[in-house]
Short mmCIF file of C-alpha atoms in Angstrom, two decimals:
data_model
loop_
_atom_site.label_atom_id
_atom_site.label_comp_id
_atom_site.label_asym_id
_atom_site.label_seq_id
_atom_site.Cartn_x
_atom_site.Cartn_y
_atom_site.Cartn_z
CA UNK A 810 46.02 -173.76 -172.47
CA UNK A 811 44.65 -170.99 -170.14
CA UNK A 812 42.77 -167.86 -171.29
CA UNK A 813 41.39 -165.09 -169.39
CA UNK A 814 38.47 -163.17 -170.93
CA UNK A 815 36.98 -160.03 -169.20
CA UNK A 816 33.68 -158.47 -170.38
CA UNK A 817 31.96 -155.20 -169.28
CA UNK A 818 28.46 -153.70 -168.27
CA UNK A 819 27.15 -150.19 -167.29
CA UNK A 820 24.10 -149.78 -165.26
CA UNK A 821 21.23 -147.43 -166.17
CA UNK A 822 22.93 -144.00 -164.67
CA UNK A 823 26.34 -144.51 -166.49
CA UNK A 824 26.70 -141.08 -168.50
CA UNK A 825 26.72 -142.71 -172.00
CA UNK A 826 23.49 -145.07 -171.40
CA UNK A 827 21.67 -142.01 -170.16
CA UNK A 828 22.19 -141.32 -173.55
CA UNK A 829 21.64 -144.49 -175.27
CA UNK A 830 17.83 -144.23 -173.25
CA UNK A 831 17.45 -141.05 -174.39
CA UNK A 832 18.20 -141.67 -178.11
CA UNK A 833 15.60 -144.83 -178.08
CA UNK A 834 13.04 -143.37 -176.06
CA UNK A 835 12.70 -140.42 -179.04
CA UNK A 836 12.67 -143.86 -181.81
CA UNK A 837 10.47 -145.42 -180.27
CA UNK A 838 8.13 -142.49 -179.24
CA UNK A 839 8.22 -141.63 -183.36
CA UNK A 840 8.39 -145.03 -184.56
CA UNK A 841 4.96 -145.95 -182.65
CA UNK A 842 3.37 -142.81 -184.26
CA UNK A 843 5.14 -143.15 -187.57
CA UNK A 844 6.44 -146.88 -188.70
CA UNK A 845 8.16 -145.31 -191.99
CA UNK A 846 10.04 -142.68 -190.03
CA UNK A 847 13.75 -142.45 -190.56
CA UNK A 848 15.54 -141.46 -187.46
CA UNK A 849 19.07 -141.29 -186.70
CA UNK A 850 19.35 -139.45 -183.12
CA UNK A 851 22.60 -138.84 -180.77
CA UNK A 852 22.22 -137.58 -177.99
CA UNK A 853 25.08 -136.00 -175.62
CA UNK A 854 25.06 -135.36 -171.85
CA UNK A 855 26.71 -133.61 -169.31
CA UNK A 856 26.28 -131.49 -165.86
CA UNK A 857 22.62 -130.18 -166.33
CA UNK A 858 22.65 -130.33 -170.35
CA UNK A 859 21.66 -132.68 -172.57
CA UNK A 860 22.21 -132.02 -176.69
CA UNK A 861 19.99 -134.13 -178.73
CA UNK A 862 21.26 -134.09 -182.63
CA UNK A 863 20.22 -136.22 -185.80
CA UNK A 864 18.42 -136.33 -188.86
CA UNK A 865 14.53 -136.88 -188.57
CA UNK A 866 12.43 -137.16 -190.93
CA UNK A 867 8.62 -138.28 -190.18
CA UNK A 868 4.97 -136.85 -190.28
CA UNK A 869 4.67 -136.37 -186.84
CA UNK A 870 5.71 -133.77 -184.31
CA UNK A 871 7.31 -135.19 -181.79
CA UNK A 872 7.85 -133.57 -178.20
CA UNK A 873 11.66 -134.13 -177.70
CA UNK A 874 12.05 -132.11 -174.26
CA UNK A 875 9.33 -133.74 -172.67
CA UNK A 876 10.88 -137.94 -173.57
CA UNK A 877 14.42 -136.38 -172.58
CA UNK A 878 12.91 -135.36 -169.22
CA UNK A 879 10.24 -138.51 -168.88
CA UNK A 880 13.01 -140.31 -169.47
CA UNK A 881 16.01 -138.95 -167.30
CA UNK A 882 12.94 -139.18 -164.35
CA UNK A 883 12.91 -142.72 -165.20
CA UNK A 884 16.39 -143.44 -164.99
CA UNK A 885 16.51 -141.62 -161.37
CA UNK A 886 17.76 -138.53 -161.47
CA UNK A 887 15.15 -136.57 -159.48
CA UNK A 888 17.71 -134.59 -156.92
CA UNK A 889 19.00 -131.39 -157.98
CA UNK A 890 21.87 -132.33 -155.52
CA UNK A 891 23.23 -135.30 -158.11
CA UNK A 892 23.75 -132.08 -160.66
CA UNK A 893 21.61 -133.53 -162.97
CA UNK A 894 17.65 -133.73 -162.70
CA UNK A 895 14.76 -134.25 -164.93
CA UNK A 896 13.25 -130.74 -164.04
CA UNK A 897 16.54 -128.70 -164.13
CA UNK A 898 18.37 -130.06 -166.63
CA UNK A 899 18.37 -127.64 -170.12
CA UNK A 900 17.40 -129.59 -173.18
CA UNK A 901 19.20 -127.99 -176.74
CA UNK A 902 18.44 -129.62 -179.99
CA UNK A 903 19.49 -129.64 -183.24
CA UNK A 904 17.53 -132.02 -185.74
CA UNK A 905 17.32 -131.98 -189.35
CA UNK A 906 15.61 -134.18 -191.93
CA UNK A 907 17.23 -137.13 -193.20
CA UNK A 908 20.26 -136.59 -196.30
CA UNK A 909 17.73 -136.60 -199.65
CA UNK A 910 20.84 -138.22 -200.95
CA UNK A 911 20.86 -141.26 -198.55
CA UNK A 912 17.07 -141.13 -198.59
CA UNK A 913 17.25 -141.77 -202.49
CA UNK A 914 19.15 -145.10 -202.23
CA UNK A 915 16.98 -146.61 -199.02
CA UNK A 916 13.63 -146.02 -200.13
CA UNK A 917 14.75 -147.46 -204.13
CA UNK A 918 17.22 -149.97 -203.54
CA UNK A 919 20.15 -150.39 -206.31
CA UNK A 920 18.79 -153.95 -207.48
CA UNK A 921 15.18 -152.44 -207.22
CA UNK A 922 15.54 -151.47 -210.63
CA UNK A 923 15.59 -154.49 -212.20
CA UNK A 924 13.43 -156.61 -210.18
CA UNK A 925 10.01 -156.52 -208.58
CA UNK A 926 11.16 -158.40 -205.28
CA UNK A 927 9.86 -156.26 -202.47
CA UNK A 928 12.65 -157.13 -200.24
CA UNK A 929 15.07 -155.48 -202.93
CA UNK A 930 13.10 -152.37 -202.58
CA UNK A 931 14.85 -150.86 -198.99
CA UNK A 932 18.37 -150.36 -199.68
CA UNK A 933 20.98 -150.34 -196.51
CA UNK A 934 21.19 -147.10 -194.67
CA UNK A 935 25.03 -146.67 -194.84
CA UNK A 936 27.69 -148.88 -196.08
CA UNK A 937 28.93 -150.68 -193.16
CA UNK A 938 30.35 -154.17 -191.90
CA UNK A 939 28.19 -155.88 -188.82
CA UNK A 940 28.85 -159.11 -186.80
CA UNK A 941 26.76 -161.77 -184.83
CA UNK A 942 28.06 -164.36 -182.12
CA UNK A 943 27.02 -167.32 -180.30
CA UNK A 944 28.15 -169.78 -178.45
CA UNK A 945 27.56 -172.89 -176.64
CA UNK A 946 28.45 -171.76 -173.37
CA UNK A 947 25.58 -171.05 -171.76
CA UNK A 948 21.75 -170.86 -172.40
CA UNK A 949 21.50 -167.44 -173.57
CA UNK A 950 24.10 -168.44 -176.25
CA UNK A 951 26.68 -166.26 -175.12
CA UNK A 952 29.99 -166.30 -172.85
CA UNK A 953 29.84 -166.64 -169.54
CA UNK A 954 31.51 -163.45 -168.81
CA UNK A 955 28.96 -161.42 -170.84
CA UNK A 956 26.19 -162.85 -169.47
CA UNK A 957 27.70 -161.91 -165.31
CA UNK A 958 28.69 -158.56 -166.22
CA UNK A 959 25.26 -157.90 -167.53
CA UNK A 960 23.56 -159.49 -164.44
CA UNK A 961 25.72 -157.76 -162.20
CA UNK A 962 24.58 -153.88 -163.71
CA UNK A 963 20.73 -154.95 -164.01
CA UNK A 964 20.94 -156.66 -160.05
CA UNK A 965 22.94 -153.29 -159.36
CA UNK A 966 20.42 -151.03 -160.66
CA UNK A 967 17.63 -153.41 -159.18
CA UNK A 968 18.47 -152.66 -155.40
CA UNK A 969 19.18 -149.15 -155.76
CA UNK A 970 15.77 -148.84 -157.22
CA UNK A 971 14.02 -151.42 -154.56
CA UNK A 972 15.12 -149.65 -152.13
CA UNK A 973 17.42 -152.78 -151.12
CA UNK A 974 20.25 -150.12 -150.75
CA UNK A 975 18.74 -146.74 -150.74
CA UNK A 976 22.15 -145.27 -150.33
CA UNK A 977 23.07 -145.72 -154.30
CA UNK A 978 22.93 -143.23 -156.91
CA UNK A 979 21.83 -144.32 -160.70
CA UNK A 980 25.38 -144.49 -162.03
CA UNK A 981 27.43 -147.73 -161.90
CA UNK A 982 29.83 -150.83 -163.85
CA UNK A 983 30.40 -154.00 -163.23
CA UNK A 984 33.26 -156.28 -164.78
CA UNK A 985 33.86 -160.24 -164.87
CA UNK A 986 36.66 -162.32 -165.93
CA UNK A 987 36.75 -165.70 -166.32
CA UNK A 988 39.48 -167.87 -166.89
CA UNK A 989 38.83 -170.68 -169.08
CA UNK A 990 41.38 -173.53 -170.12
CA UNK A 991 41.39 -175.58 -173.17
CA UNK A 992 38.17 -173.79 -174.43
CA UNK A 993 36.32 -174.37 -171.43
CA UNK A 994 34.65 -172.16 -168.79
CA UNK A 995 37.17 -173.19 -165.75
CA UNK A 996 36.27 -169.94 -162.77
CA UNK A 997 35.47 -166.72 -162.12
CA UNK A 998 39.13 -165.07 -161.90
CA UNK A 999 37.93 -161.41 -160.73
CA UNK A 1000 34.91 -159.05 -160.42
CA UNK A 1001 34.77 -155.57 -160.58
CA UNK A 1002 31.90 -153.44 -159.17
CA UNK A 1003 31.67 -149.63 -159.07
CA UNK A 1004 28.53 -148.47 -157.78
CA UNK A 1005 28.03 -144.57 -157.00
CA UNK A 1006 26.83 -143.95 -153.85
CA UNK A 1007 25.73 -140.80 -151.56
CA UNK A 1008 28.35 -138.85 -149.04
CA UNK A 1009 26.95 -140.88 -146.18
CA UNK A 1010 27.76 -144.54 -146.57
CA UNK A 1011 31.01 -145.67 -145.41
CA UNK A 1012 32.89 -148.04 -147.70
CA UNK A 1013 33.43 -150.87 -145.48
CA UNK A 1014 29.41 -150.84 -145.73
CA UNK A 1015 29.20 -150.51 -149.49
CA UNK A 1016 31.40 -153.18 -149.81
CA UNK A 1017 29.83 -155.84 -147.50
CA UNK A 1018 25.96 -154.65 -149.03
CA UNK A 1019 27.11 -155.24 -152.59
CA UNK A 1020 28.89 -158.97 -152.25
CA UNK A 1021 25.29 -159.85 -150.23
CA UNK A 1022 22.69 -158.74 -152.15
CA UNK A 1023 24.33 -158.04 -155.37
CA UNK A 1024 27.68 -160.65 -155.97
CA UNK A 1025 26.09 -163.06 -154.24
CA UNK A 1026 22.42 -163.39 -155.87
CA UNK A 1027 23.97 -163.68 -159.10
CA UNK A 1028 27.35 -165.72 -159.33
CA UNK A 1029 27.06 -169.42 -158.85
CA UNK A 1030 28.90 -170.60 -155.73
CA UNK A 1031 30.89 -172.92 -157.61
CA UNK A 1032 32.18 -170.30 -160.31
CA UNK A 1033 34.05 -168.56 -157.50
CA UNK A 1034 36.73 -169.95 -155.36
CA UNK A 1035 39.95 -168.82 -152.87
CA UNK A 1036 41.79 -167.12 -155.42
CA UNK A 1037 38.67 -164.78 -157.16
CA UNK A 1038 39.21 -161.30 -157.18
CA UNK A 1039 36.72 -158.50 -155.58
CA UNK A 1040 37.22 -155.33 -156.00
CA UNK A 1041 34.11 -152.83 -155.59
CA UNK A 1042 34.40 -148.95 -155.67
CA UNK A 1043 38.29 -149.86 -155.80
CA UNK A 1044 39.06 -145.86 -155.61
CA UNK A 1045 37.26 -146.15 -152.23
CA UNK A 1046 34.73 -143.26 -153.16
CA UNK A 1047 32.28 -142.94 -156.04
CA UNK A 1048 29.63 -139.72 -154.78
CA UNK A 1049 30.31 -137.79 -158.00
CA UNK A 1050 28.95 -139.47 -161.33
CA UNK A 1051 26.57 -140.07 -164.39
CA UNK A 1052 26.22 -136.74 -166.51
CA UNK A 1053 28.12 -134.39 -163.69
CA UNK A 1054 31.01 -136.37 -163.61
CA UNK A 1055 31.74 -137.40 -167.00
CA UNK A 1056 30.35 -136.39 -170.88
CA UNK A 1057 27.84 -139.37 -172.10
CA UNK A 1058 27.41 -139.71 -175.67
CA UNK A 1059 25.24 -142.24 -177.73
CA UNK A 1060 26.87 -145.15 -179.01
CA UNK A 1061 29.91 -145.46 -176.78
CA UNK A 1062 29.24 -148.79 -174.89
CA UNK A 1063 28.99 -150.64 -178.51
CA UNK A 1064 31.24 -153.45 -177.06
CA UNK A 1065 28.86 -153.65 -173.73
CA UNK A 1066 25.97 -153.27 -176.47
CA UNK A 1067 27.42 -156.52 -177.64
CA UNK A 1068 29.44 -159.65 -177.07
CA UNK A 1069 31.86 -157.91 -174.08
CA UNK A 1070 34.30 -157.73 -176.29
CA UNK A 1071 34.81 -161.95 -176.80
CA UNK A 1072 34.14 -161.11 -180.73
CA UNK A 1073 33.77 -158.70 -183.06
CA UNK A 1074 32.53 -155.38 -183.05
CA UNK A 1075 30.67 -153.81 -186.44
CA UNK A 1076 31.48 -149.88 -187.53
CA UNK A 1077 28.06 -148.38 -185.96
CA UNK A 1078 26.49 -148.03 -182.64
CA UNK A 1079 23.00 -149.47 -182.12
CA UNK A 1080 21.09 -146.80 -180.43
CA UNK A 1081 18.94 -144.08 -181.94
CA UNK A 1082 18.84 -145.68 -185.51
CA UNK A 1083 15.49 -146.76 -187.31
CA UNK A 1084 15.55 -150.42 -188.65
CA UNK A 1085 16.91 -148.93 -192.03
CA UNK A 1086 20.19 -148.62 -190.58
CA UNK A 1087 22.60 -151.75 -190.91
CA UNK A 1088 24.25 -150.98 -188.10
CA UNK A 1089 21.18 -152.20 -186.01
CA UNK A 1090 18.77 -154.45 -188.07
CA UNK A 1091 21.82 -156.26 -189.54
CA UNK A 1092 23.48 -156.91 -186.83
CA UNK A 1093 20.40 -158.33 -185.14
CA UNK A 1094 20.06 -160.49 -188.16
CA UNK A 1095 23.83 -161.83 -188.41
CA UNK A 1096 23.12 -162.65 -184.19
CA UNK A 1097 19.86 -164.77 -185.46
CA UNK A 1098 22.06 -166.73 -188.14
CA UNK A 1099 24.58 -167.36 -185.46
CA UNK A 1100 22.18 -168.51 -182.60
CA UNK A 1101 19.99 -170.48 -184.70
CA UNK A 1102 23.41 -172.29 -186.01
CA UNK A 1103 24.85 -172.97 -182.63
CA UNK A 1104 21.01 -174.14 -181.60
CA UNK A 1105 20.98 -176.60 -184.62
CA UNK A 1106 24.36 -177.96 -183.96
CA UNK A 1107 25.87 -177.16 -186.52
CA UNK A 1108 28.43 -175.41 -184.48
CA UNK A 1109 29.42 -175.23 -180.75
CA UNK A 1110 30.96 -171.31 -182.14
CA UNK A 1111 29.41 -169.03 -184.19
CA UNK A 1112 30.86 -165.85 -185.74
CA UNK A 1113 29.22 -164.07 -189.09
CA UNK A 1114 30.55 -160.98 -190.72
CA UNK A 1115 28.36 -159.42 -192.84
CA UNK A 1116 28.69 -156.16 -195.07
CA UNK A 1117 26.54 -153.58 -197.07
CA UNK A 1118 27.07 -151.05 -199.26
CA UNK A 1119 24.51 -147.73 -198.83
CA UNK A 1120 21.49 -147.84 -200.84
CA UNK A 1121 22.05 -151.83 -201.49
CA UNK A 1122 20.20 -154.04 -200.27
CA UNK A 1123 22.18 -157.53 -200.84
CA UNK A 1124 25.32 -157.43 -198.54
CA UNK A 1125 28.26 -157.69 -200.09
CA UNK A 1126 29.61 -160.19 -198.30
CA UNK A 1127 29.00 -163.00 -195.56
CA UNK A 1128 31.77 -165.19 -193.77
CA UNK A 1129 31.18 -167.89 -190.92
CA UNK A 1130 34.31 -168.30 -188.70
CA UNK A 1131 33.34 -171.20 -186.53
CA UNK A 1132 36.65 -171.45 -184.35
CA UNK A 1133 36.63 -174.90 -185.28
CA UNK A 1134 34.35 -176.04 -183.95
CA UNK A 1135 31.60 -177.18 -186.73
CA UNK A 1136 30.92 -179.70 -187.86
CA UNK A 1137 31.57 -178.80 -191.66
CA UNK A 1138 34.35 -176.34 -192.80
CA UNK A 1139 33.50 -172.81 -192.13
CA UNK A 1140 33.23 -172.44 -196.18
CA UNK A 1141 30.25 -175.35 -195.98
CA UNK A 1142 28.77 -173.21 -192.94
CA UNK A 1143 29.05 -169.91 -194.81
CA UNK A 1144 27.20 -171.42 -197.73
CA UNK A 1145 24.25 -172.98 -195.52
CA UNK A 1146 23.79 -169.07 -194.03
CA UNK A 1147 23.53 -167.46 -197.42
CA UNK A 1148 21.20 -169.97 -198.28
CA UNK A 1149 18.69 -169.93 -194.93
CA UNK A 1150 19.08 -166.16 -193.99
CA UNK A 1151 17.93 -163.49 -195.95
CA UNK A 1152 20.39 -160.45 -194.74
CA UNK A 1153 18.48 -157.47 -196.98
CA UNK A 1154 17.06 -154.57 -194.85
CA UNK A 1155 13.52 -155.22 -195.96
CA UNK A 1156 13.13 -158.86 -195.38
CA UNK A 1157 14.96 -158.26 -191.53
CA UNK A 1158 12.62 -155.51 -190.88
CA UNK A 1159 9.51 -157.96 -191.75
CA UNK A 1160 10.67 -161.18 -190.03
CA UNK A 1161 11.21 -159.35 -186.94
CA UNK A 1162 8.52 -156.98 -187.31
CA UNK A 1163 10.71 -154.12 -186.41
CA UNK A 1164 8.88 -151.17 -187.43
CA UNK A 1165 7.33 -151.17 -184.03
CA UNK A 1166 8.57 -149.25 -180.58
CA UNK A 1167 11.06 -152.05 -178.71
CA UNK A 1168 13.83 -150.29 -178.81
CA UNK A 1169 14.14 -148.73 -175.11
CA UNK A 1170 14.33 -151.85 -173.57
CA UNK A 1171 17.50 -152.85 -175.48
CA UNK A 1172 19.73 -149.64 -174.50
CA UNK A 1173 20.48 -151.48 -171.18
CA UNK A 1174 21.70 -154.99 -170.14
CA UNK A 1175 22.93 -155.50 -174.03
CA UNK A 1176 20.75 -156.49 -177.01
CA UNK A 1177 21.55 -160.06 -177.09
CA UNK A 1178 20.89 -163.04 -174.80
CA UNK A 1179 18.52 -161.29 -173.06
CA UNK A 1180 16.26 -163.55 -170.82
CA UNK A 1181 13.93 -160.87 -169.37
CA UNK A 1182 12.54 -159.30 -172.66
CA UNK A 1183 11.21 -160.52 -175.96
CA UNK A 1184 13.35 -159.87 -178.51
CA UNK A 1185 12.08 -161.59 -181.89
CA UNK A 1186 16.09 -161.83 -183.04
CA UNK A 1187 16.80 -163.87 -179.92
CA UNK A 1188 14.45 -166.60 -181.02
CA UNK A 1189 15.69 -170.01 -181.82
CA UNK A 1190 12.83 -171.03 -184.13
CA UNK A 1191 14.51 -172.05 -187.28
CA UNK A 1192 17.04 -174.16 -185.66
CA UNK A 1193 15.02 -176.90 -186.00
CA UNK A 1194 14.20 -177.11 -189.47
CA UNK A 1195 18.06 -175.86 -190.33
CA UNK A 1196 18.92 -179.03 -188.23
CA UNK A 1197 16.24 -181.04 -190.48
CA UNK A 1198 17.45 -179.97 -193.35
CA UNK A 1199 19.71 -182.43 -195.78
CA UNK A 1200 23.09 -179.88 -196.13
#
């Protein structure tokens, strides 16, 4: 049986990552000066404007238009011409402190009444349902068409900034599908590259630079063959983008964020939320219990729902759906999670130490199976002891 599965990535510039930055930059600026700061930011962008809303509530003042500018500057967009710079751009915000009424059921848990367990004392941030994935498929745990895409946007954003091809502009995507057949990873069926560029460059030239230095450095030979697909800037022009030529808003890449859309997707973005929120350290946690299951063999699949309710700090509920491919029944796997993976806010937070500023670096290439940046949740650490373990 034949299957085609396509998965997405945006490059530093896109509108909505510009955003994503932003929102982390301002966590992690806070979170470094403050570690029991709540923060829920968005942040919105468009043609020399950038809105950044939320609910903050810490001890510190923090300097928000100076980390949107430091961090639009970092990004790339430094020309007036692109219409939208660091130095022009108008900064508007609107922050408020965070809801006494959510603040009542984080910081005193529901089951924190009747229990002295410090990991009962954080409740979750917002009722919610989160998911974590893994697979077998490759080293980094995830599908092969997750792990291109991604590759693809960072190798993009790589020569534009090298200098490699100093004819692109900070906005960009990239899209891979593969086709696999009876489970297995059988080609690469198309790629899709859009990579803005300036007025100059013709496309013939845009075309042949980006299957050199880009297609080329980082899809294997043998994954491609006479019948893959190329299409890059497929419109045949790409001058106008990032802020100027569309509205970016925190949040909206979730499924690039994530597993490319090969499973499922939780209720809440990632971005701009302190460790309290669900949305983030839980899904983080359900990708841990998936990796670490896949890594012990216990599994060659790996999918784990998990759900809160606000102010709670046990979830609700936890599921393992392991395609079939386990080697127990998914209702034996779901029972070894809830017994090796503590899912509450608090205990997260402490195992991966996450009241700490490493939260920029995940707002681009997703926040999972990345190879180029410590993240503690990508660790495979228990797997061997889970594995050693008589179940």
């Amino acid at each position: 049986m034949k299957k085609f599965v396509t998965s997405e990535a945006v490059t530093e510039g896109h509108p909505d990552k510009v955003c994503d930055q932003i929102s982390d930059s301002i966590l992690d600026w806070i979170i470094e000066r403050d570690k029991d700061a709540r923060v829920a930011c968005e942040t919105i962008s468009s043609s020399g404007l950038v809105f950044v809303l939320g609910e903050i509530s810490t001890k510190i003042y923090a300097p928000i238009e100076k980390i949107v500018r430091d961090t639009i500057k970092d990004i790339g967009y430094k020309d007036p011409d692109l219409g939208f710079d660091y130095k022009n751009v108008a900064v508007l915000t609107s922050i408020l402190e965070q809801s006494p009424d959510i603040a009542m059921g984080v910081d005193s848990a529901y089951e924190f009444k009747s229990t002295e367990d410090k990991y009962d004392k954080i409740g979750a941030g917002d009722q919610g349902m989160v998911f974590g994935y893994a697979t077998d498929e490759t080293s980094q745990r995830l599908p092969l068409s997750v792990v291109y895409s991604q590759k693809l946007a960072k190798r993009l954003a790589k020569v534009r900034k090298d200098g490699t091809l100093d004819y692109l502009r900070p906005d960009g995507k990239t899209q891979v599908t593969a086709e696999y057949e009876d489970k297995k990873f059988k080609r690469v069926d198309s790629i899709v590259i859009s990579a803005q560029h300036n007025e100059e460059v013709s496309l013939e030239k845009i075309k042949e630079d980006i299957k050199r230095e880009v297609i080329d450095k980082v899809i294997k030979k043998e994954h491609l063959d006479e019948n893959t697909k190329i299409y890059i800037n497929p419109t045949g022009k790409f001058v106008t983008g990032g802020p100027k030529g569309d509205v970016g808003l925190t949040g909206r890449k979730i499924i690039a964020d994530a597993y490319g859309g090969y499973s499922k997707s939780g209720g809440g973005a990632f971005s701009g939320k302190d460790p309290t929120k669900v949305d983030r350290s839980g899904s983080y946690m359900a990708r841990y219990a998936a990796k670490n299951m896949v890594e012990a063999g216990l599994c060659k699949e790996c999918e784990i729902g998990v759900s809160y309710a606000i102010g709670v700090a046990q979830p609700l509920s936890i599921y393992v759906d392991s395609m079939g491919s386990g080697i127990y029944d998914d209702e034996k796997l779901t029972e070894i999670v809830k017994n090796n993976f503590d899912f509450r806010p608090a205990a997260i937070i402490d195992k991966f130490d996450l009241k700490r500023p490493i939260y920029r670096q995940t707002s681009n290439y997703g926040h999972f199976g990345r190879d180029d940046v410590d993240l503690p949740w990508e660790n495979t650490d228990f797997a061997k002891e889970l594995k050693a373990k008589e179940i």
